[in-house]
mmCIF file of the C-alpha atoms, coordinates in Angstrom:
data_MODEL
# 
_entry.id   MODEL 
# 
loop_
_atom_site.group_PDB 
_atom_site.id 
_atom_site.type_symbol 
_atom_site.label_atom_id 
_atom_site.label_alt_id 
_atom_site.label_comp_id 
_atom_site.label_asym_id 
_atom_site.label_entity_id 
_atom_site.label_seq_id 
_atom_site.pdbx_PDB_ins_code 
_atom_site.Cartn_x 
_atom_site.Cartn_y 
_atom_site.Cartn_z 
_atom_site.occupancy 
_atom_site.B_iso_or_equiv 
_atom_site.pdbx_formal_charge 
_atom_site.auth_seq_id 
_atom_site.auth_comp_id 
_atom_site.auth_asym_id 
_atom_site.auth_atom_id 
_atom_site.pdbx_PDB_model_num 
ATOM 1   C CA . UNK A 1 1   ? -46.938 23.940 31.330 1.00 0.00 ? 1   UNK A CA 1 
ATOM 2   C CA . UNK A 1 2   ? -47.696 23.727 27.516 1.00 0.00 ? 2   UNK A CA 1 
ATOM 3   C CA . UNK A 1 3   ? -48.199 26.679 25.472 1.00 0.00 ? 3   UNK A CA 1 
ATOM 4   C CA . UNK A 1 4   ? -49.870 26.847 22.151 1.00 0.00 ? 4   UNK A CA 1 
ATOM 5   C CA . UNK A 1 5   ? -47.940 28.975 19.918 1.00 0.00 ? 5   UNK A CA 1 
ATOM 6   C CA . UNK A 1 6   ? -48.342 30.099 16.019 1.00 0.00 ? 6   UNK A CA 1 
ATOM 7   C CA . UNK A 1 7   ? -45.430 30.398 13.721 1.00 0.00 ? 7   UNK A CA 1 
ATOM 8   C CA . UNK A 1 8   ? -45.615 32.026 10.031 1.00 0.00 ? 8   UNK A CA 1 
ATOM 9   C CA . UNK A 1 9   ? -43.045 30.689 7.651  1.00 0.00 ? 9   UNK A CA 1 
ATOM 10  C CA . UNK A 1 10  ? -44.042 32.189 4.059  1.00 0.00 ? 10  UNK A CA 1 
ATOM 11  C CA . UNK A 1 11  ? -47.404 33.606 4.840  1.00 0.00 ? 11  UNK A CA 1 
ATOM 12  C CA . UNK A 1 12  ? -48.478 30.119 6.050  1.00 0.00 ? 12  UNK A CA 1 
ATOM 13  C CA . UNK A 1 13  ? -50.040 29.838 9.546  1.00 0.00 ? 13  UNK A CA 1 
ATOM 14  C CA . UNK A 1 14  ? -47.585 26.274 11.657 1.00 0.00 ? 14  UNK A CA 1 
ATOM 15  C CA . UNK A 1 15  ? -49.093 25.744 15.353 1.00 0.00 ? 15  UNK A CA 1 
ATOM 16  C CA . UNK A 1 16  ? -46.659 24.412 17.505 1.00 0.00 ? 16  UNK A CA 1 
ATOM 17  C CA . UNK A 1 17  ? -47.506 22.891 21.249 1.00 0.00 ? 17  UNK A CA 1 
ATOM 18  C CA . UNK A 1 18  ? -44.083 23.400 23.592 1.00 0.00 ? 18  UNK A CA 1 
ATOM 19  C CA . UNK A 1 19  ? -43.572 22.474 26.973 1.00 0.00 ? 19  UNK A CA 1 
ATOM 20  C CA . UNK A 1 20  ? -42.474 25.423 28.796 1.00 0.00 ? 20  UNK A CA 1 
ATOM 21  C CA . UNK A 1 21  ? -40.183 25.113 31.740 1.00 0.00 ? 21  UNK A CA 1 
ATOM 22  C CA . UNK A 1 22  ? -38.683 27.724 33.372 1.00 0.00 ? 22  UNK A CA 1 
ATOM 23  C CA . UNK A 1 23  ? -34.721 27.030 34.938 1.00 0.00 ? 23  UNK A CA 1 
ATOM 24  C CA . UNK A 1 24  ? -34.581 27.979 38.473 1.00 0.00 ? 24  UNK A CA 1 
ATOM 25  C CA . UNK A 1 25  ? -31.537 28.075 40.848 1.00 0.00 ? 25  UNK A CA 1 
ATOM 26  C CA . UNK A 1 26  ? -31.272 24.644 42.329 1.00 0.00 ? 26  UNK A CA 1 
ATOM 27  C CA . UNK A 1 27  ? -31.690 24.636 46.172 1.00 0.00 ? 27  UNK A CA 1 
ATOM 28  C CA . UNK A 1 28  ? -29.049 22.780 47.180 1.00 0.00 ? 28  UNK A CA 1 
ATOM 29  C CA . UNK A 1 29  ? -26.757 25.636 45.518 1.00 0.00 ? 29  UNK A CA 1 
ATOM 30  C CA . UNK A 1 30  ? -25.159 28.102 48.425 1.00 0.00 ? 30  UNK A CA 1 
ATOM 31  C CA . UNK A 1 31  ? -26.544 31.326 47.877 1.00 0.00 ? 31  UNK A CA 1 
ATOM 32  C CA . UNK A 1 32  ? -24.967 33.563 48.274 1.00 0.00 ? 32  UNK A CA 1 
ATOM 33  C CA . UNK A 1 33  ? -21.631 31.939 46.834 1.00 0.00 ? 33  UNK A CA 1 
ATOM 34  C CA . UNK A 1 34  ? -18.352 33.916 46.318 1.00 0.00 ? 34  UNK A CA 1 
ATOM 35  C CA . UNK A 1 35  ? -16.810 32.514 42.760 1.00 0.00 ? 35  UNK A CA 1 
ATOM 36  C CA . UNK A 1 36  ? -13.781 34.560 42.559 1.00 0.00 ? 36  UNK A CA 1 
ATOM 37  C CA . UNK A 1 37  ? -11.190 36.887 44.511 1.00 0.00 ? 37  UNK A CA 1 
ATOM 38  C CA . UNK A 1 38  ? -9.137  39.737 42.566 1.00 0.00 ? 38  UNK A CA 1 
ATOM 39  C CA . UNK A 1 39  ? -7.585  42.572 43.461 1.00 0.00 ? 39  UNK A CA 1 
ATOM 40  C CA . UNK A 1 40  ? -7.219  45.777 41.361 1.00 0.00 ? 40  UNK A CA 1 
ATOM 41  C CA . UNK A 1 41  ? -5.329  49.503 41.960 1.00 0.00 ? 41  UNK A CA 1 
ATOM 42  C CA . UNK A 1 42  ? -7.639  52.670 42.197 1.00 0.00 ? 42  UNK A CA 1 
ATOM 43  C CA . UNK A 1 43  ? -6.893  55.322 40.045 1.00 0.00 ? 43  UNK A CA 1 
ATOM 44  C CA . UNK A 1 44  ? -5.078  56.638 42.885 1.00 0.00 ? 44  UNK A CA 1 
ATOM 45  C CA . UNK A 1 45  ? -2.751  52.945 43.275 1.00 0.00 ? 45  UNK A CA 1 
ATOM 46  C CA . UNK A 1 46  ? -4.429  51.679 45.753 1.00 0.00 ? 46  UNK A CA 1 
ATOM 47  C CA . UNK A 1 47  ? -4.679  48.173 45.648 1.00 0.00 ? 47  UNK A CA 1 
ATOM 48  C CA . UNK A 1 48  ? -7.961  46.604 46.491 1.00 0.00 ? 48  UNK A CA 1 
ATOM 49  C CA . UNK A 1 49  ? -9.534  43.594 46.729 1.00 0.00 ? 49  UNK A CA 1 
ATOM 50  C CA . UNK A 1 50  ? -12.494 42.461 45.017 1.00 0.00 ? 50  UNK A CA 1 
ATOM 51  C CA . UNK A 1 51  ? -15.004 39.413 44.752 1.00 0.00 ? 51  UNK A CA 1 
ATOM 52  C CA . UNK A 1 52  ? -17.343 38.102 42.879 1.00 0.00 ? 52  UNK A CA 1 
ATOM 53  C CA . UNK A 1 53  ? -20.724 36.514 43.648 1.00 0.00 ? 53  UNK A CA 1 
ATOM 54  C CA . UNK A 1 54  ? -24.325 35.851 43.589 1.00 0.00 ? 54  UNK A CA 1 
ATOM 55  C CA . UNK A 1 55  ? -25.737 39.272 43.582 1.00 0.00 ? 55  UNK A CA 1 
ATOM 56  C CA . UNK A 1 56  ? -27.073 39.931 47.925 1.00 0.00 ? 56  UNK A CA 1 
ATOM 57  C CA . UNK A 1 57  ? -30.589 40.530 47.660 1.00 0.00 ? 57  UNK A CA 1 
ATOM 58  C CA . UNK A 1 58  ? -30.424 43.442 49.672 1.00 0.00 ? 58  UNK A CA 1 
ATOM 59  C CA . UNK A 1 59  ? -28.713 44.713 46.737 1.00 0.00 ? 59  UNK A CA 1 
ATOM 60  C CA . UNK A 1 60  ? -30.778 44.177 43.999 1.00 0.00 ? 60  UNK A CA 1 
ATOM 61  C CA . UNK A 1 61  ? -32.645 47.623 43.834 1.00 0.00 ? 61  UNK A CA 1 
ATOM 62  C CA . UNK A 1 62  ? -29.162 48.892 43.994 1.00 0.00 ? 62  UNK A CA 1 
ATOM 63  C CA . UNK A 1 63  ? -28.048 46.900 41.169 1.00 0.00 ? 63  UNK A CA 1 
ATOM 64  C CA . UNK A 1 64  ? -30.900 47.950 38.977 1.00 0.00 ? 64  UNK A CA 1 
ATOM 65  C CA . UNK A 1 65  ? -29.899 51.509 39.575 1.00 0.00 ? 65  UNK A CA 1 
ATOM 66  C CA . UNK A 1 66  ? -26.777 50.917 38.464 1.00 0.00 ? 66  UNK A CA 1 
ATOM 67  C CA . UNK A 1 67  ? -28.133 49.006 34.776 1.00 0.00 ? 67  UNK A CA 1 
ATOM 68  C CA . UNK A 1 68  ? -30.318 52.273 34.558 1.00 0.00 ? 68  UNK A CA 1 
ATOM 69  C CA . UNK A 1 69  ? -27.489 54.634 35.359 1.00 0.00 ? 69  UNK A CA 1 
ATOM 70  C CA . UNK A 1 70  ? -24.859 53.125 33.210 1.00 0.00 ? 70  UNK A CA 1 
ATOM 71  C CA . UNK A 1 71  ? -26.136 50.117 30.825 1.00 0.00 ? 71  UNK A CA 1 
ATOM 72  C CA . UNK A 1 72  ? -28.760 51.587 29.577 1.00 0.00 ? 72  UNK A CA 1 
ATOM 73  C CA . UNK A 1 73  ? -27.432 55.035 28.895 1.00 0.00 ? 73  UNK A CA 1 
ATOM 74  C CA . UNK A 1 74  ? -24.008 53.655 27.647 1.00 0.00 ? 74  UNK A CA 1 
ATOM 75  C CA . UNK A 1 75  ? -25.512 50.471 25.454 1.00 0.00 ? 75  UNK A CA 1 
ATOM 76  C CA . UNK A 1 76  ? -25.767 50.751 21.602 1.00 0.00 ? 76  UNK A CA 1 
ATOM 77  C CA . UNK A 1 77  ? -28.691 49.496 21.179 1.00 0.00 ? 77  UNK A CA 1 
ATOM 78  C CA . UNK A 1 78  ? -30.302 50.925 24.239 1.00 0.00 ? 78  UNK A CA 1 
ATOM 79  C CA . UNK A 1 79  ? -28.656 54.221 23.244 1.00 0.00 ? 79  UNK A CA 1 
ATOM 80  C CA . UNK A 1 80  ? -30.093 53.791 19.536 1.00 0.00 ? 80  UNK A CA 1 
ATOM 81  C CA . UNK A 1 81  ? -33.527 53.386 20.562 1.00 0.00 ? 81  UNK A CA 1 
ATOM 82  C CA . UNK A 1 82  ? -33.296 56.029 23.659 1.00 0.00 ? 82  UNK A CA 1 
ATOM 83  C CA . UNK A 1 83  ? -34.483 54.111 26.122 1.00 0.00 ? 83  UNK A CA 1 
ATOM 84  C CA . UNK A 1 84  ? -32.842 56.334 29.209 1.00 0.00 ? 84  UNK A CA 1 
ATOM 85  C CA . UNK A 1 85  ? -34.919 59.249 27.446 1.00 0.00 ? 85  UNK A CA 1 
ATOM 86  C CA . UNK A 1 86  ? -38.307 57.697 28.012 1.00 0.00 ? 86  UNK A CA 1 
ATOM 87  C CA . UNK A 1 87  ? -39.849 57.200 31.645 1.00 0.00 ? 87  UNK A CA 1 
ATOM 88  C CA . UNK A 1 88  ? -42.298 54.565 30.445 1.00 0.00 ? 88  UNK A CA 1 
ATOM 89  C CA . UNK A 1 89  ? -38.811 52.768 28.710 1.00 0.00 ? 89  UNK A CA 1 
ATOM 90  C CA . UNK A 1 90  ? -36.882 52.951 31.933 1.00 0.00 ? 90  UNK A CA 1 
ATOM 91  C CA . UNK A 1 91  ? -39.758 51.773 34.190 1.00 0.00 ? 91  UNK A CA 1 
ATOM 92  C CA . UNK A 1 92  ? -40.122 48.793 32.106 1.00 0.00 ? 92  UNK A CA 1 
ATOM 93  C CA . UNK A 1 93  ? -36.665 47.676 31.596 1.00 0.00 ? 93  UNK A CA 1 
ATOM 94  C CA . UNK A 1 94  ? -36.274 48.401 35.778 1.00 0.00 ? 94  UNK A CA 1 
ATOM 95  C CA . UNK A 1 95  ? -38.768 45.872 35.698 1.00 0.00 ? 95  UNK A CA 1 
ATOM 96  C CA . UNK A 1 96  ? -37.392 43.356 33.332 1.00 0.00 ? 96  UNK A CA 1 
ATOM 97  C CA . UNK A 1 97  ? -33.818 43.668 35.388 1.00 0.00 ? 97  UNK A CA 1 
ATOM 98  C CA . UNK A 1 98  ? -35.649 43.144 38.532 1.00 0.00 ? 98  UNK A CA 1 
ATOM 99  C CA . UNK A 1 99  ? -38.009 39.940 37.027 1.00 0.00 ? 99  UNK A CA 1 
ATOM 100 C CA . UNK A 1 100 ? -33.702 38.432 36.269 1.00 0.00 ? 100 UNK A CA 1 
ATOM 101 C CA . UNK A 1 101 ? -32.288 39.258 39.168 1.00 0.00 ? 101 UNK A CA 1 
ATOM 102 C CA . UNK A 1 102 ? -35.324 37.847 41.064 1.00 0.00 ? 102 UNK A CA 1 
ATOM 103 C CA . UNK A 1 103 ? -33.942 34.346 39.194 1.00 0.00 ? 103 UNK A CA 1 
ATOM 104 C CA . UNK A 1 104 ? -31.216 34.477 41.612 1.00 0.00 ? 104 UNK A CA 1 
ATOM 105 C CA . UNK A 1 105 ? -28.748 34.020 38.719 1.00 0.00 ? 105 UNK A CA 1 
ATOM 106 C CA . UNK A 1 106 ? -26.693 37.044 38.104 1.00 0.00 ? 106 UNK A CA 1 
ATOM 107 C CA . UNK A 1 107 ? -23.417 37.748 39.796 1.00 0.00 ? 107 UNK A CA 1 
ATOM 108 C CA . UNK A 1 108 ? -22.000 41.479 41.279 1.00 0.00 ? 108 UNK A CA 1 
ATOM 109 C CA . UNK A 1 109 ? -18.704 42.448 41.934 1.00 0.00 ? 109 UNK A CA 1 
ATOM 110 C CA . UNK A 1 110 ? -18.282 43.900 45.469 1.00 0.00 ? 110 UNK A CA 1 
ATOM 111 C CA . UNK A 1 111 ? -15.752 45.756 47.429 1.00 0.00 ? 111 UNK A CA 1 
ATOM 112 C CA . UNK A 1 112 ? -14.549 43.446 50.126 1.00 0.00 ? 112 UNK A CA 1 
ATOM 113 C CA . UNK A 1 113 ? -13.348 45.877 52.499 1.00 0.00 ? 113 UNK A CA 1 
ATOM 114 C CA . UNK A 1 114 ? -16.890 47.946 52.115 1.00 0.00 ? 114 UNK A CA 1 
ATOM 115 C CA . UNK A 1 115 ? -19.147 45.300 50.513 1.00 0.00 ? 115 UNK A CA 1 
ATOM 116 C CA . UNK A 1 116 ? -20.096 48.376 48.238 1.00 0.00 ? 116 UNK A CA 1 
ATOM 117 C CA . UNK A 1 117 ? -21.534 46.886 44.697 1.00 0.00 ? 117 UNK A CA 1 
ATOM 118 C CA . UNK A 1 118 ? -19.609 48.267 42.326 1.00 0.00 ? 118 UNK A CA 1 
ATOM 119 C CA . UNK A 1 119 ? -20.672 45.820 39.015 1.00 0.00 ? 119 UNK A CA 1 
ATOM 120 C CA . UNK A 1 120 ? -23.210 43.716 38.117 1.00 0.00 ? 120 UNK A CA 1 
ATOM 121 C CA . UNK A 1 121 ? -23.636 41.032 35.477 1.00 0.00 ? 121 UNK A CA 1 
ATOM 122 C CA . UNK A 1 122 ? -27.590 40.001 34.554 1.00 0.00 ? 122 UNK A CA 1 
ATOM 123 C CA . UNK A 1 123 ? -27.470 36.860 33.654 1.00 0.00 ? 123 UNK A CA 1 
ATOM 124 C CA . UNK A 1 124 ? -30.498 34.279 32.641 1.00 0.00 ? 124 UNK A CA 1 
ATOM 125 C CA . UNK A 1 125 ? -30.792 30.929 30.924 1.00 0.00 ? 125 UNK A CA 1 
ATOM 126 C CA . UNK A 1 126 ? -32.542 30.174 28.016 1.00 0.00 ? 126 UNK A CA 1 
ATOM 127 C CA . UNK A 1 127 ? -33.257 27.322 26.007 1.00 0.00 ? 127 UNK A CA 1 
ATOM 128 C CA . UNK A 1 128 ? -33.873 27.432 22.078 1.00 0.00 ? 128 UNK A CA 1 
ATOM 129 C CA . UNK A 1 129 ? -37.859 26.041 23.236 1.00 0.00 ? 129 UNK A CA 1 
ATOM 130 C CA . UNK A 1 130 ? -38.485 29.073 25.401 1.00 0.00 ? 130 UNK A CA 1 
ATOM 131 C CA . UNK A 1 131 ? -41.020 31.751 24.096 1.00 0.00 ? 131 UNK A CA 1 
ATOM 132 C CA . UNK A 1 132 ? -40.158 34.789 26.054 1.00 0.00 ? 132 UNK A CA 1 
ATOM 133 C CA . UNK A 1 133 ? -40.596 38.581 24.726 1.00 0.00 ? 133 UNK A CA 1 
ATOM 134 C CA . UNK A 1 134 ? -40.693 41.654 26.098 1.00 0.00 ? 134 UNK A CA 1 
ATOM 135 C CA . UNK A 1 135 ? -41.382 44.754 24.065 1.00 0.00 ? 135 UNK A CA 1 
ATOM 136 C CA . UNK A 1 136 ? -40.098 48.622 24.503 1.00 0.00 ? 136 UNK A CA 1 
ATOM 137 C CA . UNK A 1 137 ? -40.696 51.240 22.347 1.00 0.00 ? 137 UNK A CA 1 
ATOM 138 C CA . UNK A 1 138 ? -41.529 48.982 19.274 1.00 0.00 ? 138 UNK A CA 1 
ATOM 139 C CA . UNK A 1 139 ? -38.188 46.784 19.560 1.00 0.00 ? 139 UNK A CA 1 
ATOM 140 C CA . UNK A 1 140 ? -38.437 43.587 20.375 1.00 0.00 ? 140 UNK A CA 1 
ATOM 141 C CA . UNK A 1 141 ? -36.228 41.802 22.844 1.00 0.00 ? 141 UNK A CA 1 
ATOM 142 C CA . UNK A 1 142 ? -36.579 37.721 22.857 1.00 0.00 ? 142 UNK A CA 1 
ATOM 143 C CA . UNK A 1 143 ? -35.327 34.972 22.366 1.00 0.00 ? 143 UNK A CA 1 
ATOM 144 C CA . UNK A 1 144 ? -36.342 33.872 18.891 1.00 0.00 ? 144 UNK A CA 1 
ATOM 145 C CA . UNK A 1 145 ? -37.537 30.463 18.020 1.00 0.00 ? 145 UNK A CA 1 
ATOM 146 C CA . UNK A 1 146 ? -35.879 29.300 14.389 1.00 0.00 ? 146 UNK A CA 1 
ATOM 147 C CA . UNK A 1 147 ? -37.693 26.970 12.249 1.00 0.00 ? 147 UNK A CA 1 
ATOM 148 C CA . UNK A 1 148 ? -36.004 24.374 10.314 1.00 0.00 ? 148 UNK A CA 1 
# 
């Protein structure tokens, strides 16, 4: 795909053409695929045993709930711009998470004797041609494009 886009450097109008590709997971990639064993004590001294991996997808509602819960109450930017304060704000960034986590790309951190989620990392790829914004409550979050 090839999208049109319009740049203003000093007031003056600079059309660019860029071919937009999105990266995708390839197929031939296990999924899902464990990339690392820990173990950790509870806060009682427990000790145990954690992995991470490609996020289930049985999991990824789950996972949202916990960005919403804890990333974007506890983030400073988030925090600055009170996203966890505004329904429309949380509804759209649930949707954004969801739109990454769709991707296939992000990784969780799980329990292994309960498989309980207990972290999650979002994770997406960009390239410095990709045109992608989202915007909440006036603030912009992209990926900007820099012109030479």
């Amino acid at each position: 795909m090839t999208v049109r886009i319009n740049i203003y450097k000093k007031k003056k109008k600079i059309s660019r053409f860029i071919a937009m590709t999105k990266f995708t997971r390839p197929d031939n990639l296990h999924f899902p695929q464990v990339y690392y064993n820990f173990s950790a004590r509870e806060k009682d001294g427990e000790l145990l045993n954690y992995r991470v991996q490609d996020i289930l997808e049985e999991d990824f509602d789950y996972a949202v709930d916990i960005l919403i819960k804890f990333y974007l109450s506890e983030e400073p930017l988030c925090v600055g711009r009170n996203f966890s304060e505004k329904p429309e704000d949380v509804k759209f960034m649930a949707n954004f998470y969801k739109s990454l986590l769709l991707d296939r790309l992000s990784l969780g951190c799980y329990k292994d004797d309960t498989n309980e989620l207990v972290g999650v990392n979002i994770m997406d790829v960009k390239s410095a041609d990709d045109i992608e914004s989202h915007e909440v409550n006036n603030f912009k979050l992209s990926h900007t494009d820099t012109l030479q």
